[in-house]
Amino acid sequence: MRTQVCIIGGGPSGLLLSQLLHRKGIDTIVLERKTRDYVLGRIRAGILEVGFTDLMREAGVGARMDAEGFKHDGTVIAYGEEEFGVSFHEHTGTDVLVYGQTELTRDLYDAREAEGGNLVFNVENVKIHDAKGAAPYVTYQVDGGEHRIDCDYVAGCDGFHGVSRQTIPLTVRREYEKLYPFGWLGVLSETPPVHDELIYSWSERGFALCSMRNANLSRYYIQCSLSDAPQDWSDEAFWSELKRRIPSRYADALVTGPSIEKSIAPLRSFVTEPMRWGRLFLCGDAAHIVPPTGAKGLNTAASDIHYLYHGLMQFYQDGDSTGLDAYSEKALARVWKAERFSWTTTNLLHRYPDQSEFDLKMQRADIDFLRSNVAAQKVFAENYVGLPY
Ligand code: APR
Ligand code: PHB
């Protein structure tokens, strides 16, 4: 088989790139290790920056997102019983959209399938060959059969555990990582959200987040120990802990119900450099991970796709490879700033096992400064809605 761009990974990054390129007449094949249902079964983030929503519309898949997504023009930050709002609209003139990753991934799959996109599921043993040469190719197996795809470029959209990043030799690749001494336990429940805005809550017992997907689907998180497992937490234990970590007026109003999903994610910051090696380009989680505080994971994937899409378009339409040559530098410049925001917001709101009384006072002062200082709120809001591409 031959294609112009071979895309490894059928998560949001790979599907969005494939759909955008398809609309410009650029041919792609997407290779996905799992099934469509498996990918759609993963519950991930749900806050979209304007840059992401613009890309979805440009890809021709914005209709359901625009009809069903909820605009959020601010968020609540709580500290014990205290709380204040940060307005996005007032400080940036824009907002974010609440629309789950599961839904937008479904929209992308539907569009790719309706438009005859070439998606191959259940691929095994994907290998990228000659990425540094003029004629790269990708080999893989499905049901024991060997396949080969020749292409101009390879897009590594295969997430943190994929093969693309590993293809770049260690003599070239440099990785930067920070592990946090806690995880997030997340619960999805068919209950109305406790509040119409998200609540990021500092508490003595650890961080909590109240989020949502729609009017009858709530997403809640609590900071937990890295040694915890989801089965250690009954629904009752989760709800009772969440209530102890949010201001009592929300705790009293919280509607609880059976969890329909419960999972734990460790928190990590990770960046690999460079994001391009010859004809291989890394995008999304394949190149970087952020802790979820601030909802930047999916949105950094979107900015990568934006830069790569424009670089590929420039190449195929004008024979100009300037955009592709600048890809790694441009993508990383934005990624590092999203890493910085996710890291500072995580530090601001979580309890660390080794925190001293001094550290706690600093955290308190930081939160107080954010509450009382317009410039600090503007900085927070600008980062939250997403820095410009
Ligand atoms: N071959 C083919 N596919 C692979 C391979 C492989 N060797 N390894 C992984 N994959 C697939 C995974 O099964 C997954 O469906 O690549 C896909 C990567 O998808 P994601 O992990 O979702 O990464 P990405 O598309 O970059 O999405 C960005 O933002 O909110 C965050 O982590 C969240 O998933 C989200 C991410
Ligand atoms: C979510 O709704 O899953 C969510 C929202 C905001 C975050 C992280 C996760 O910062």
Short mmCIF file of C-alpha atoms and ligand atoms in Angstrom, two decimals:
data_model
loop_
_atom_site.label_atom_id
_atom_site.label_comp_id
_atom_site.label_asym_id
_atom_site.label_seq_id
_atom_site.Cartn_x
_atom_site.Cartn_y
_atom_site.Cartn_z
CA MET A 1 0.00 0.00 0.00
CA ARG A 2 1.05 3.57 -0.52
CA THR A 3 -0.16 6.77 1.09
CA GLN A 4 1.08 10.31 1.52
CA VAL A 5 0.98 10.43 5.32
CA CYS A 6 0.96 7.26 7.41
CA ILE A 7 -0.60 8.05 10.79
CA ILE A 8 0.17 5.75 13.70
CA GLY A 9 -2.53 5.89 16.39
CA GLY A 10 -6.28 6.43 16.10
CA GLY A 11 -6.78 8.65 19.16
CA PRO A 12 -7.88 12.28 18.86
CA SER A 13 -4.51 13.44 17.43
CA GLY A 14 -4.34 10.87 14.64
CA LEU A 15 -8.00 11.12 13.69
CA LEU A 16 -8.05 14.92 13.62
CA LEU A 17 -4.93 15.04 11.47
CA SER A 18 -6.33 12.44 9.10
CA GLN A 19 -9.66 14.26 8.77
CA LEU A 20 -8.05 17.68 8.22
CA LEU A 21 -5.67 16.35 5.56
CA HIS A 22 -8.45 14.44 3.84
CA ARG A 23 -10.38 17.71 3.36
CA LYS A 24 -7.34 19.11 1.54
CA GLY A 25 -7.03 16.09 -0.72
CA ILE A 26 -4.03 14.64 1.13
CA ASP A 27 -4.20 10.87 1.53
CA THR A 28 -3.63 9.15 4.87
CA ILE A 29 -3.87 5.70 6.44
CA VAL A 30 -4.48 5.46 10.20
CA LEU A 31 -3.10 2.42 12.05
CA GLU A 32 -4.71 1.77 15.44
CA ARG A 33 -3.62 -0.94 17.87
CA LYS A 34 -7.03 -1.33 19.53
CA THR A 35 -10.64 -1.39 18.31
CA ARG A 36 -12.84 1.66 17.80
CA ASP A 37 -14.99 0.64 20.80
CA TYR A 38 -11.95 0.30 23.01
CA VAL A 39 -10.73 3.78 22.08
CA LEU A 40 -14.19 5.22 22.70
CA GLY A 41 -14.42 3.45 26.06
CA ARG A 42 -11.54 5.47 27.52
CA ILE A 43 -12.83 8.36 29.61
CA ARG A 44 -10.51 11.32 29.26
CA ALA A 45 -10.65 15.08 29.52
CA GLY A 46 -13.42 17.36 28.38
CA ILE A 47 -12.35 21.00 28.12
CA LEU A 48 -11.61 22.39 24.64
CA GLU A 49 -9.71 25.57 23.89
CA VAL A 50 -10.87 27.77 21.03
CA GLY A 51 -7.92 26.56 18.92
CA PHE A 52 -9.25 23.00 19.22
CA THR A 53 -12.84 23.91 18.36
CA ASP A 54 -11.64 25.90 15.33
CA LEU A 55 -9.75 22.82 14.08
CA MET A 56 -12.81 20.61 14.56
CA ARG A 57 -14.90 23.02 12.47
CA GLU A 58 -12.19 23.24 9.81
CA ALA A 59 -12.20 19.44 9.72
CA GLY A 60 -15.96 19.55 9.07
CA VAL A 61 -16.82 17.85 12.36
CA GLY A 62 -17.92 20.78 14.49
CA ALA A 63 -21.72 20.49 14.18
CA ARG A 64 -22.50 18.21 17.13
CA MET A 65 -19.78 19.84 19.24
CA ASP A 66 -21.33 23.26 18.62
CA ALA A 67 -24.85 21.99 19.31
CA GLU A 68 -24.11 19.92 22.41
CA GLY A 69 -20.98 21.51 23.94
CA PHE A 70 -21.30 23.96 26.83
CA LYS A 71 -19.47 27.27 26.83
CA HIS A 72 -17.71 28.01 30.11
CA ASP A 73 -16.61 31.57 30.60
CA GLY A 74 -15.03 31.08 34.01
CA THR A 75 -14.13 28.68 36.79
CA VAL A 76 -14.35 28.52 40.58
CA ILE A 77 -11.28 28.10 42.75
CA ALA A 78 -11.90 27.05 46.32
CA TYR A 79 -9.65 26.98 49.36
CA GLY A 80 -11.28 25.22 52.27
CA GLU A 81 -14.57 27.05 52.79
CA GLU A 82 -13.44 30.05 50.75
CA GLU A 83 -14.05 30.40 47.04
CA PHE A 84 -13.70 32.89 44.21
CA GLY A 85 -14.33 32.93 40.49
CA VAL A 86 -11.89 33.60 37.66
CA SER A 87 -13.69 34.95 34.63
CA PHE A 88 -12.23 33.89 31.29
CA HIS A 89 -14.43 36.16 29.29
CA GLU A 90 -13.63 39.30 31.25
CA HIS A 91 -9.87 38.73 31.06
CA THR A 92 -9.47 37.26 27.60
CA GLY A 93 -12.69 37.95 25.68
CA THR A 94 -13.06 34.25 25.03
CA ASP A 95 -14.08 31.02 26.75
CA VAL A 96 -13.65 27.22 26.69
CA LEU A 97 -16.06 24.50 25.60
CA VAL A 98 -17.07 21.51 27.72
CA TYR A 99 -17.30 18.59 25.28
CA GLY A 100 -15.93 15.18 26.17
CA GLN A 101 -12.98 13.60 24.40
CA THR A 102 -15.11 10.50 23.93
CA GLU A 103 -17.70 12.50 21.99
CA LEU A 104 -15.25 14.32 19.76
CA THR A 105 -13.40 11.08 19.06
CA ARG A 106 -16.72 9.51 18.05
CA ASP A 107 -17.45 12.47 15.73
CA LEU A 108 -14.03 12.05 14.12
CA TYR A 109 -14.46 8.28 13.66
CA ASP A 110 -17.92 8.81 12.16
CA ALA A 111 -16.60 11.41 9.71
CA ARG A 112 -13.57 9.32 8.68
CA GLU A 113 -15.75 6.28 8.12
CA ALA A 114 -18.48 8.20 6.27
CA GLU A 115 -15.88 9.71 3.95
CA GLY A 116 -14.21 6.40 3.22
CA GLY A 117 -11.13 7.00 5.36
CA ASN A 118 -8.61 4.20 5.55
CA LEU A 119 -8.51 3.13 9.21
CA VAL A 120 -6.90 -0.16 10.15
CA PHE A 121 -7.70 -1.52 13.62
CA ASN A 122 -6.05 -4.24 15.72
CA VAL A 123 -2.63 -3.65 14.19
CA GLU A 124 0.31 -5.29 15.93
CA ASN A 125 4.04 -4.89 15.82
CA VAL A 126 4.07 -1.52 14.04
CA LYS A 127 7.58 -0.54 12.93
CA ILE A 128 8.76 2.65 11.25
CA HIS A 129 11.60 2.20 8.76
CA ASP A 130 13.99 4.66 7.09
CA ALA A 131 12.44 7.74 8.74
CA LYS A 132 15.72 9.54 8.12
CA GLY A 133 15.77 8.63 4.43
CA ALA A 134 13.79 9.87 1.42
CA ALA A 135 11.45 6.85 1.28
CA PRO A 136 10.13 5.86 4.70
CA TYR A 137 7.78 2.91 5.18
CA VAL A 138 5.80 1.33 7.98
CA THR A 139 5.29 -2.38 8.56
CA TYR A 140 2.68 -4.05 10.80
CA GLN A 141 0.68 -7.22 11.29
CA VAL A 142 -3.06 -7.84 11.41
CA ASP A 143 -4.35 -11.34 12.19
CA GLY A 144 -0.86 -12.70 11.58
CA GLY A 145 -0.60 -11.20 8.06
CA GLU A 146 2.34 -8.88 7.25
CA HIS A 147 1.67 -5.48 5.68
CA ARG A 148 3.77 -2.62 4.41
CA ILE A 149 2.84 1.03 3.75
CA ASP A 150 5.17 3.27 1.76
CA CYS A 151 4.69 6.97 2.42
CA ASP A 152 6.15 10.47 2.26
CA TYR A 153 5.78 11.18 5.97
CA VAL A 154 4.91 9.37 9.20
CA ALA A 155 2.84 11.05 11.92
CA GLY A 156 3.47 9.42 15.31
CA CYS A 157 0.15 9.95 17.10
CA ASP A 158 0.35 6.76 19.15
CA GLY A 159 0.23 8.14 22.67
CA PHE A 160 2.68 7.86 25.53
CA HIS A 161 3.18 4.08 25.17
CA GLY A 162 3.48 4.04 21.38
CA VAL A 163 6.38 3.05 19.15
CA SER A 164 6.95 6.32 17.32
CA ARG A 165 8.91 8.10 20.01
CA GLN A 166 11.02 4.98 20.62
CA THR A 167 11.98 5.01 16.94
CA ILE A 168 14.04 8.18 17.48
CA PRO A 169 17.51 7.06 18.62
CA LEU A 170 18.60 7.92 22.15
CA THR A 171 21.58 9.78 20.74
CA VAL A 172 19.11 12.30 19.29
CA ARG A 173 16.18 12.09 21.72
CA ARG A 174 16.16 13.94 25.02
CA GLU A 175 13.38 13.33 27.54
CA TYR A 176 12.34 15.53 30.46
CA GLU A 177 10.12 14.13 33.15
CA LYS A 178 8.58 14.97 36.49
CA LEU A 179 6.54 12.48 38.48
CA TYR A 180 4.18 13.75 41.16
CA PRO A 181 3.71 11.85 44.42
CA PHE A 182 -0.05 11.35 43.90
CA GLY A 183 -2.71 10.42 41.38
CA TRP A 184 -6.28 11.44 40.55
CA LEU A 185 -9.17 9.10 41.23
CA GLY A 186 -11.92 9.98 38.73
CA VAL A 187 -15.59 9.05 38.83
CA LEU A 188 -18.19 9.51 36.11
CA SER A 189 -21.81 9.48 37.28
CA GLU A 190 -25.20 10.08 35.72
CA THR A 191 -26.04 12.88 38.11
CA PRO A 192 -26.49 16.62 37.57
CA PRO A 193 -23.26 18.60 38.08
CA VAL A 194 -22.99 20.23 41.48
CA HIS A 195 -22.38 23.65 39.91
CA ASP A 196 -22.58 25.16 36.44
CA GLU A 197 -18.85 25.99 36.45
CA LEU A 198 -15.90 23.74 37.26
CA ILE A 199 -14.66 23.86 40.86
CA TYR A 200 -10.92 23.41 41.47
CA SER A 201 -10.65 22.90 45.20
CA TRP A 202 -7.68 22.99 47.56
CA SER A 203 -8.36 21.24 50.84
CA GLU A 204 -6.35 20.03 53.78
CA ARG A 205 -7.28 16.48 52.77
CA GLY A 206 -6.03 16.96 49.20
CA PHE A 207 -7.22 18.40 45.92
CA ALA A 208 -10.68 17.83 44.40
CA LEU A 209 -12.21 18.82 41.06
CA CYS A 210 -15.89 19.02 40.16
CA SER A 211 -16.34 18.81 36.39
CA MET A 212 -19.04 17.65 34.01
CA ARG A 213 -19.92 16.41 30.56
CA ASN A 214 -23.57 17.49 30.32
CA ALA A 215 -26.66 18.33 32.38
CA ASN A 216 -26.92 14.76 33.66
CA LEU A 217 -23.34 13.55 33.50
CA SER A 218 -20.81 14.63 36.09
CA ARG A 219 -17.08 14.02 36.32
CA TYR A 220 -15.43 14.32 39.71
CA TYR A 221 -11.83 13.76 40.80
CA ILE A 222 -10.02 13.54 44.09
CA GLN A 223 -6.28 13.48 44.66
CA CYS A 224 -5.31 10.00 45.87
CA SER A 225 -2.28 8.01 46.86
CA LEU A 226 -0.22 6.37 44.12
CA SER A 227 -0.67 3.05 45.87
CA ASP A 228 -4.50 3.25 45.71
CA ALA A 229 -6.46 1.12 43.23
CA PRO A 230 -9.97 2.00 41.99
CA GLN A 231 -11.43 -1.09 43.68
CA ASP A 232 -10.13 0.24 47.04
CA TRP A 233 -12.67 3.05 46.69
CA SER A 234 -16.35 2.20 47.03
CA ASP A 235 -18.73 4.78 45.59
CA GLU A 236 -19.74 5.72 49.13
CA ALA A 237 -16.13 6.28 50.17
CA PHE A 238 -15.52 8.41 47.07
CA TRP A 239 -18.56 10.65 47.61
CA SER A 240 -17.88 11.09 51.27
CA GLU A 241 -14.24 12.05 50.61
CA LEU A 242 -15.21 14.44 47.81
CA LYS A 243 -17.70 16.18 50.11
CA ARG A 244 -15.01 16.72 52.72
CA ARG A 245 -12.80 18.45 50.13
CA ILE A 246 -15.18 21.04 48.68
CA PRO A 247 -16.87 24.02 50.37
CA SER A 248 -19.86 22.83 52.41
CA ARG A 249 -22.42 24.69 50.32
CA TYR A 250 -21.41 22.49 47.38
CA ALA A 251 -21.06 19.36 49.51
CA ASP A 252 -24.62 19.88 50.75
CA ALA A 253 -25.93 20.32 47.19
CA LEU A 254 -24.00 17.39 45.69
CA VAL A 255 -26.21 14.77 44.08
CA THR A 256 -24.55 11.37 44.32
CA GLY A 257 -25.29 8.17 42.45
CA PRO A 258 -23.66 5.00 41.22
CA SER A 259 -20.38 5.49 39.37
CA ILE A 260 -20.43 4.40 35.74
CA GLU A 261 -16.64 4.65 35.47
CA LYS A 262 -13.93 4.84 38.07
CA SER A 263 -10.23 5.05 37.34
CA ILE A 264 -6.93 6.30 38.71
CA ALA A 265 -4.33 8.23 36.73
CA PRO A 266 -0.90 9.03 38.10
CA LEU A 267 0.22 12.63 37.49
CA ARG A 268 3.20 13.21 35.25
CA SER A 269 4.88 15.98 33.29
CA PHE A 270 6.87 14.71 30.30
CA VAL A 271 8.36 16.23 27.16
CA THR A 272 10.51 14.65 24.48
CA GLU A 273 12.72 16.69 22.16
CA PRO A 274 12.93 16.98 19.21
CA MET A 275 9.39 16.30 17.95
CA ARG A 276 10.63 15.62 14.43
CA TRP A 277 13.20 13.13 13.22
CA GLY A 278 13.64 13.06 9.47
CA ARG A 279 10.23 12.25 8.02
CA LEU A 280 8.72 11.25 11.35
CA PHE A 281 6.70 13.82 13.32
CA LEU A 282 5.48 13.22 16.89
CA CYS A 283 2.11 14.64 17.96
CA GLY A 284 0.10 14.70 21.19
CA ASP A 285 0.71 12.25 24.01
CA ALA A 286 3.43 10.53 21.96
CA ALA A 287 5.60 13.60 22.60
CA HIS A 288 4.34 15.09 25.84
CA ILE A 289 2.18 14.53 28.91
CA VAL A 290 0.84 17.10 31.35
CA PRO A 291 -0.80 16.58 34.72
CA PRO A 292 -4.55 17.14 34.18
CA THR A 293 -4.82 20.21 36.43
CA GLY A 294 -5.70 22.90 33.88
CA ALA A 295 -6.96 20.52 31.17
CA LYS A 296 -4.08 20.94 28.75
CA GLY A 297 -3.53 17.34 27.53
CA LEU A 298 -5.94 17.28 24.64
CA ASN A 299 -5.32 20.93 23.85
CA THR A 300 -1.56 20.57 23.43
CA ALA A 301 -2.30 17.68 21.06
CA ALA A 302 -4.47 20.10 19.06
CA SER A 303 -1.74 22.71 18.69
CA ASP A 304 0.69 20.04 17.43
CA ILE A 305 -1.88 18.96 14.86
CA HIS A 306 -2.41 22.58 13.83
CA TYR A 307 1.32 23.10 13.14
CA LEU A 308 1.77 19.77 11.38
CA TYR A 309 -1.38 20.16 9.28
CA HIS A 310 -0.29 23.60 8.09
CA GLY A 311 3.25 22.37 7.41
CA LEU A 312 1.98 19.43 5.36
CA MET A 313 -0.48 21.60 3.45
CA GLN A 314 2.27 24.06 2.58
CA PHE A 315 4.41 21.19 1.37
CA TYR A 316 1.74 19.47 -0.74
CA GLN A 317 0.19 22.66 -2.14
CA ASP A 318 3.30 24.82 -2.72
CA GLY A 319 6.22 22.39 -2.46
CA ASP A 320 7.45 24.49 0.47
CA SER A 321 8.84 22.61 3.48
CA THR A 322 9.41 25.66 5.71
CA GLY A 323 6.47 24.79 7.98
CA LEU A 324 7.60 21.18 8.35
CA ASP A 325 11.14 22.31 9.12
CA ALA A 326 9.85 24.63 11.85
CA TYR A 327 7.41 22.04 13.29
CA SER A 328 9.41 20.78 16.25
CA GLU A 329 10.51 24.21 17.40
CA LYS A 330 7.06 25.78 17.09
CA ALA A 331 5.20 22.90 18.70
CA LEU A 332 7.66 22.66 21.59
CA ALA A 333 7.57 26.40 22.30
CA ARG A 334 3.86 26.14 22.99
CA VAL A 335 4.05 22.74 24.70
CA TRP A 336 6.56 24.00 27.29
CA LYS A 337 4.25 26.88 28.23
CA ALA A 338 1.33 24.47 28.68
CA GLU A 339 3.66 22.28 30.77
CA ARG A 340 4.48 25.32 32.90
CA PHE A 341 0.80 26.15 33.48
CA SER A 342 -0.13 22.55 34.33
CA TRP A 343 2.83 22.26 36.70
CA THR A 344 2.14 25.56 38.52
CA THR A 345 -1.59 24.81 38.81
CA THR A 346 -0.82 21.33 40.15
CA ASN A 347 1.61 22.80 42.70
CA LEU A 348 -0.90 25.46 43.68
CA LEU A 349 -3.76 23.12 44.51
CA HIS A 350 -2.42 19.75 45.72
CA ARG A 351 -1.24 18.50 49.10
CA TYR A 352 2.30 17.11 48.91
CA PRO A 353 3.31 14.39 51.37
CA ASP A 354 6.42 16.30 52.48
CA GLN A 355 4.91 19.81 52.62
CA SER A 356 6.27 21.96 55.47
CA GLU A 357 4.29 24.64 57.30
CA PHE A 358 6.24 27.15 55.22
CA ASP A 359 5.22 25.44 51.96
CA LEU A 360 1.58 25.55 53.06
CA LYS A 361 1.83 29.27 53.79
CA MET A 362 3.31 29.85 50.33
CA GLN A 363 0.45 27.92 48.71
CA ARG A 364 -2.05 29.94 50.74
CA ALA A 365 -0.35 33.21 49.70
CA ASP A 366 -0.35 32.14 46.04
CA ILE A 367 -4.07 31.38 46.11
CA ASP A 368 -4.80 34.63 47.97
CA PHE A 369 -2.78 36.57 45.39
CA LEU A 370 -4.75 34.96 42.58
CA ARG A 371 -8.00 35.83 44.32
CA SER A 372 -7.12 39.49 44.89
CA ASN A 373 -4.95 40.44 41.92
CA VAL A 374 -6.46 41.24 38.55
CA ALA A 375 -3.15 40.71 36.69
CA ALA A 376 -2.74 37.25 38.27
CA GLN A 377 -6.30 36.33 37.25
CA LYS A 378 -5.60 37.52 33.73
CA VAL A 379 -2.50 35.34 33.55
CA PHE A 380 -4.49 32.35 34.79
CA ALA A 381 -7.35 33.01 32.37
CA GLU A 382 -5.04 33.48 29.36
CA ASN A 383 -3.35 30.18 30.06
CA TYR A 384 -6.61 28.36 30.77
CA VAL A 385 -8.32 29.38 27.55
CA GLY A 386 -5.11 28.57 25.66
CA LEU A 387 -2.14 30.58 24.47
CA PRO A 388 -2.24 31.65 20.80
CA TYR A 389 -0.94 29.26 18.15
N1 APR B 1 0.41 1.10 17.01
C1 APR B 1 -0.79 1.64 16.69
N2 APR B 1 -1.53 2.37 17.55
C2 APR B 1 -1.02 2.57 18.77
C3 APR B 1 0.24 2.05 19.18
C4 APR B 1 0.95 1.29 18.24
N3 APR B 1 2.14 0.75 18.55
N4 APR B 1 0.45 2.43 20.45
C5 APR B 1 -0.61 3.14 20.83
N5 APR B 1 -1.51 3.24 19.83
C6 APR B 1 -2.80 3.93 19.84
C7 APR B 1 -3.55 3.84 21.16
O1 APR B 1 -4.33 2.64 21.23
C8 APR B 1 -4.41 5.09 21.11
O2 APR B 1 -5.69 4.85 20.58
O3 APR B 1 -2.57 5.32 19.67
C9 APR B 1 -3.65 6.05 20.22
C10 APR B 1 -3.12 7.26 20.97
O4 APR B 1 -4.20 7.99 21.47
P1 APR B 1 -4.11 8.86 22.81
O5 APR B 1 -3.32 8.13 23.86
O6 APR B 1 -5.47 9.29 23.13
O7 APR B 1 -3.19 10.13 22.39
P2 APR B 1 -3.54 11.37 21.47
O8 APR B 1 -4.34 10.97 20.28
O9 APR B 1 -2.25 12.11 21.28
O10 APR B 1 -4.55 12.21 22.37
C11 APR B 1 -4.19 13.26 23.22
O11 APR B 1 -4.80 14.23 25.31
O12 APR B 1 -6.28 14.52 27.04
C12 APR B 1 -5.12 13.91 26.65
O13 APR B 1 -4.24 11.79 27.23
C13 APR B 1 -5.32 12.46 26.71
O14 APR B 1 -5.82 10.92 25.01
C14 APR B 1 -5.57 12.18 25.24
C15 APR B 1 -4.51 13.01 24.65
C1 PHB B 2 -12.51 16.68 33.07
O1 PHB B 2 -13.65 17.13 32.96
O2 PHB B 2 -12.25 15.50 32.88
C2 PHB B 2 -11.42 17.63 33.45
C3 PHB B 2 -11.70 18.98 33.52
C4 PHB B 2 -10.70 19.87 33.90
C5 PHB B 2 -9.45 19.40 34.20
C6 PHB B 2 -9.16 18.05 34.11
C7 PHB B 2 -10.16 17.15 33.73
O3 PHB B 2 -8.48 20.28 34.60
#
